[in-house]
Structures are given as structure tokens and as C-alpha cells.
Amino acid sequence: MPEKIKFFIDGKECLAERGQTIYEAAKANGVYIPILCHFEGLKPVGSCRICSVRVNGRWMASCTQPVTEGMMVENQTPEVEEYRKAIIEMLFVEGNHFCPTCEKSGNCELQALAYRYQIMVPRFPYLFPRKDVEAFPTFLLDHNRCVQCRRCVRAIETKDGRKIFAMKNRSGQVRINVDRKLAAKMSEEEAQKAMEICPVGAILKKEVGFKVPIGKRKYDFKPIGSEIEEKSEGVKNE
Amino acid sequence: MSKPVIATASLAGCFGCHMSILDIDERILDLIELVEFDKSPIDDIKNFSRPVDIGLIEGGCCNSENVEVLRAFRKNCRILISVGECAIMGGLPAMRNTIPLRECLEEAYLHSPTVAPEDAVIPHDEELPLILNRAYPCHEIVKVDYFLPGCPPNADLIWEALTALLQGRPLKIDYPILKYD
Ligand code: SF4
Ligand code: SF4
């Protein structure tokens, strides 16, 4: 068995495989670190910074940073949690997030993070940017709700390995750009996969909106991350 | 000691949040033991008759009248609470915020398929409150003390907030009752 390395999250002793990221190792130890741009199985890019932790006074993205021996990670400290909350609030005001009208509501990861942190109102002014909605035969792309996580860019390809989604422009002008010819050929299954990859209601498969009733949606009763934390409680109770 | 006084208003809202206040069901009997209502659509009192402790605002500001009512509430209420998505972020009326006002009005009153061309006119009667360039969240117009999200907010959230305020204890929100939809 390969030798494990010891590290600490908020004082709790944890074990990690060599080369494992802080996020992955935390999860294996039953500690939830919130993520948004990262998705299981994709190469992490550390772009949204919601998984930020502090180590030795320095901020780092836990989805890309590997664990080192004896590392002391600050995760649920007031300062770290406040920093994450501010990012979530920024994402809300930078787009147009009208949750009551959104098909993803209840299953949306951005909204679920805001619920977990019990955000009542963003501290920043709403920007109400003018954005458009693009329609394709099997899905919609609503730029009002895109958080530029690049999950779709990383995960969605044609069978012969061509990218369908890409990033265009920089900074405040950044937007997802679609290869319209390839997007027009996306099957129902591919649209379904794209919708599932997208953390928010930016990519929506057509004709299935509001299918899951209120009370049956993913984040109606349990906060995002509780599946990881419950596992660790289970271990404790054994 | 006299009972704390509550006032409520619906600005650019749909009255759904007021419905949710009524959705506290039989607890409304407890509420009227605890408080008195002043200006509110619930009792149809039109003007403030005394200083108010808690003002509940539904809806954001879409026109000059909304702004006037909101300012009067701020002046008359010790604590002001934004109730619901429209008060907090403009809500559905704010869906026009990304489109210039002229374009919205022309689409609605001149070019919409249900407009008869001979009566096509953008309303401009001086009796009508002036429409604002966009819908504003209440806290962009006056200082707001607390926020209760939801469309409408869950009745249990409203109840918890009111009782916590009246009893002077911190708010305790159970996860399922805080929702944005
Ligand atoms: S994408 Fe999520 S946060 Fe945005 S409107 Fe939809 S449910 Fe709300
Ligand atoms: S469309 Fe969805 S998956 Fe793609 S970048 Fe935007 S939020 Fe992320």
C-alpha cells in the first residue's frame, strides 16, 4: 500500500494519497469544501475560487493544490467562509439570476451554495447586464445565467473529439461561444449530458423544464455538501 | 406597554408575499395577540396613524409612486424588511432592466400583436405615476434592515422572522424554509 501523508483541516487530522488535491483529500476524509467550476472527472482549472482555503496565511484553490505533509488547511473559519460568500454574491449580481423563473431552480449548484451560506441579499449592487439566449435543436444556452465555469468547454466533445463550446473575449466581456454547426447536431443524450455538466441553468435541454416538482428537487431539503459530511458522521457513529 | 405595530405595503409585486403572510394559517390568531396592524392592504388602512415598529415591504420600485410609498415607510418604521424576490432584487418586473425603457414601452404599447394600430399610444396621462428607467431593489432607494428571500418567502420563514424580532432573539433558519423560488 502506498504511504499516506498526514495533514490537518481546521485542526482535524486527515490522511491523503500523495499527489491528491486538498479538495479530493478533504472529501475522502468526510470534509466538504464547496466547489463550483470543478466537476468530478474533469481536469480542475481553479477558476471560480469558491474552493479557496488558507494555508500558512496564503490563499489557494483546493481543487488544484496538492496536499503536502503536515499541511494546516483553514476551511470553515469565518474569514474563509466570508470570502467564499462574497464570490457567490458576485456571481449573482454579475448575471441575471431570476430564480423564480429558472428551470434549474432547486437543482442549481450556485443557488444551493447560496442556500448553504444562507445568503439573504448580495452585498453588491445588481448589474443587470444585457445578455442573450441562443436556441439549438435540442437545447438552449442562456447567457444570463452562465457563470463561466468552463465545465462545458472541458466536458463536451463530438464523437471524433471536437470541442463544441469555447470561451470568447476576456474579463468582463467573456462569454461562452458555441460552434453552431456542431451544436445543431447534438443529440438528446448529448444535450442531457451538457445540461447535467452545467452547474446552473445556462444549458437547458429543451422540453423537459420543471419536470421535477418542488419538494423532489436535489437541494430542497439537504444542503449541498451534506452527502460528504454525512459520510464522515457515519464513520464516527460506527 | 402597548403592542408593537406592523405596517405592510405591496409596491411592484403581485401580492403573493402578502398571501404568504396569510399562509401562517391559524398562527395569525397568535400574531394579532402579539401585534397591531397599521397601514396595510390586509386591514385596508390607507394612512399611517402612528409610528410603526416593523414595516414589511413586498415588491421593488418600478414607478414614482412606489418610491414615494417606500420613502414614507422608511420615515415611519423603526425596522424595515424587504419581503420576497421583487423587493430584494426587483424580481419579475426587473426582467425589463436589461432592455432600454423606450424599447420596452414601444414593444408593449405600439408593436405588440394585440395592439390595434389606431389606438397605439404609450400611456402618458399625468394621473399615472411616472415609470422609472428600470425596476429598483428597495435597498437601492432607502436603507433596508432585513431581507426575507423567496417567491414568495415561505410562511414559516416570515413567522420565524417576526417572532424572532418580537422576542428579541437571533433568527434561526431551518434549511428547507430558505428558498429563492
Ligand atoms: S441558474 Fe441557478 S442561481 Fe441562476 S436563476 Fe437559475 S436557479 Fe437561480
Ligand atoms: S454554460 Fe454552464 S457549463 Fe458552460 S461555462 Fe456557462 S455555466 Fe459553465
mmCIF file of N, CA and C and ligand atoms in Angstrom, chain A residues 141-142 145-153 165 167 176 194 197-203, ligand 2:
data_model
loop_
_atom_site.group_PDB
_atom_site.id
_atom_site.type_symbol
_atom_site.label_atom_id
_atom_site.label_comp_id
_atom_site.label_asym_id
_atom_site.label_seq_id
_atom_site.Cartn_x
_atom_site.Cartn_y
_atom_site.Cartn_z
ATOM 1 N N LEU A 141 -29.085 27.834 -24.689
ATOM 2 C CA LEU A 141 -27.945 28.364 -23.954
ATOM 3 C C LEU A 141 -28.326 29.774 -23.498
ATOM 4 N N ASP A 142 -28.566 29.919 -22.201
ATOM 5 C CA ASP A 142 -28.990 31.199 -21.645
ATOM 6 C C ASP A 142 -27.791 31.898 -20.997
ATOM 7 N N ARG A 145 -27.427 33.339 -17.283
ATOM 8 C CA ARG A 145 -27.173 32.528 -16.087
ATOM 9 C C ARG A 145 -25.801 31.867 -16.088
ATOM 10 N N CYS A 146 -25.037 32.054 -17.158
ATOM 11 C CA CYS A 146 -23.730 31.384 -17.256
ATOM 12 C C CYS A 146 -22.753 31.983 -16.243
ATOM 13 N N VAL A 147 -22.058 31.124 -15.503
ATOM 14 C CA VAL A 147 -21.075 31.603 -14.530
ATOM 15 C C VAL A 147 -19.641 31.396 -15.020
ATOM 16 N N GLN A 148 -19.498 31.099 -16.296
ATOM 17 C CA GLN A 148 -18.173 30.938 -16.924
ATOM 18 C C GLN A 148 -17.280 29.930 -16.201
ATOM 19 N N CYS A 149 -17.883 28.828 -15.800
ATOM 20 C CA CYS A 149 -17.110 27.810 -15.089
ATOM 21 C C CYS A 149 -16.276 26.964 -16.053
ATOM 22 N N ARG A 150 -16.614 26.991 -17.317
ATOM 23 C CA ARG A 150 -15.913 26.233 -18.368
ATOM 24 C C ARG A 150 -16.061 24.717 -18.225
ATOM 25 N N ARG A 151 -17.048 24.280 -17.479
ATOM 26 C CA ARG A 151 -17.275 22.829 -17.423
ATOM 27 C C ARG A 151 -17.658 22.312 -18.809
ATOM 28 N N CYS A 152 -18.536 23.074 -19.493
ATOM 29 C CA CYS A 152 -18.991 22.611 -20.817
ATOM 30 C C CYS A 152 -17.827 22.587 -21.799
ATOM 31 N N VAL A 153 -16.928 23.575 -21.677
ATOM 32 C CA VAL A 153 -15.777 23.635 -22.581
ATOM 33 C C VAL A 153 -14.918 22.386 -22.404
ATOM 34 N N PHE A 165 -18.075 23.786 -27.279
ATOM 35 C CA PHE A 165 -18.119 25.041 -26.517
ATOM 36 C C PHE A 165 -16.705 25.600 -26.346
ATOM 37 N N MET A 167 -14.423 29.474 -24.942
ATOM 38 C CA MET A 167 -14.520 30.791 -24.316
ATOM 39 C C MET A 167 -14.120 31.849 -25.328
ATOM 40 N N ILE A 176 -19.382 32.372 -23.387
ATOM 41 C CA ILE A 176 -19.266 31.055 -23.991
ATOM 42 C C ILE A 176 -19.655 31.164 -25.461
ATOM 43 N N ALA A 194 -24.869 17.711 -21.390
ATOM 44 C CA ALA A 194 -24.435 19.116 -21.272
ATOM 45 C C ALA A 194 -25.211 19.809 -20.164
ATOM 46 N N ILE A 197 -23.824 18.689 -16.835
ATOM 47 C CA ILE A 197 -22.493 19.236 -16.568
ATOM 48 C C ILE A 197 -22.591 20.688 -16.092
ATOM 49 N N CYS A 198 -23.512 21.432 -16.673
ATOM 50 C CA CYS A 198 -23.644 22.858 -16.344
ATOM 51 C C CYS A 198 -24.192 23.005 -14.918
ATOM 52 N N PRO A 199 -23.473 23.722 -14.043
ATOM 53 C CA PRO A 199 -23.912 23.805 -12.643
ATOM 54 C C PRO A 199 -25.167 24.652 -12.462
ATOM 55 N N VAL A 200 -25.423 25.539 -13.425
ATOM 56 C CA VAL A 200 -26.545 26.474 -13.329
ATOM 57 C C VAL A 200 -27.538 26.225 -14.470
ATOM 58 N N GLY A 201 -28.475 27.133 -14.624
ATOM 59 C CA GLY A 201 -29.489 26.954 -15.667
ATOM 60 C C GLY A 201 -29.102 27.612 -16.978
ATOM 61 N N ALA A 202 -27.808 27.556 -17.356
ATOM 62 C CA ALA A 202 -27.384 28.168 -18.614
ATOM 63 C C ALA A 202 -27.585 27.209 -19.781
ATOM 64 N N ILE A 203 -27.305 25.925 -19.574
ATOM 65 C CA ILE A 203 -27.553 24.939 -20.626
ATOM 66 C C ILE A 203 -28.779 24.126 -20.211
HETATM 67 S S1 SF4 C 2 -22.700 27.299 -19.954
HETATM 68 FE FE1 SF4 C 2 -22.816 26.297 -17.957
HETATM 69 S S2 SF4 C 2 -21.120 24.823 -18.011
HETATM 70 FE FE2 SF4 C 2 -20.728 26.288 -19.638
HETATM 71 S S3 SF4 C 2 -19.411 27.851 -18.708
HETATM 72 FE FE3 SF4 C 2 -21.535 28.572 -18.535
HETATM 73 S S4 SF4 C 2 -22.175 27.894 -16.506
HETATM 74 FE FE4 SF4 C 2 -20.339 26.705 -17.029
#
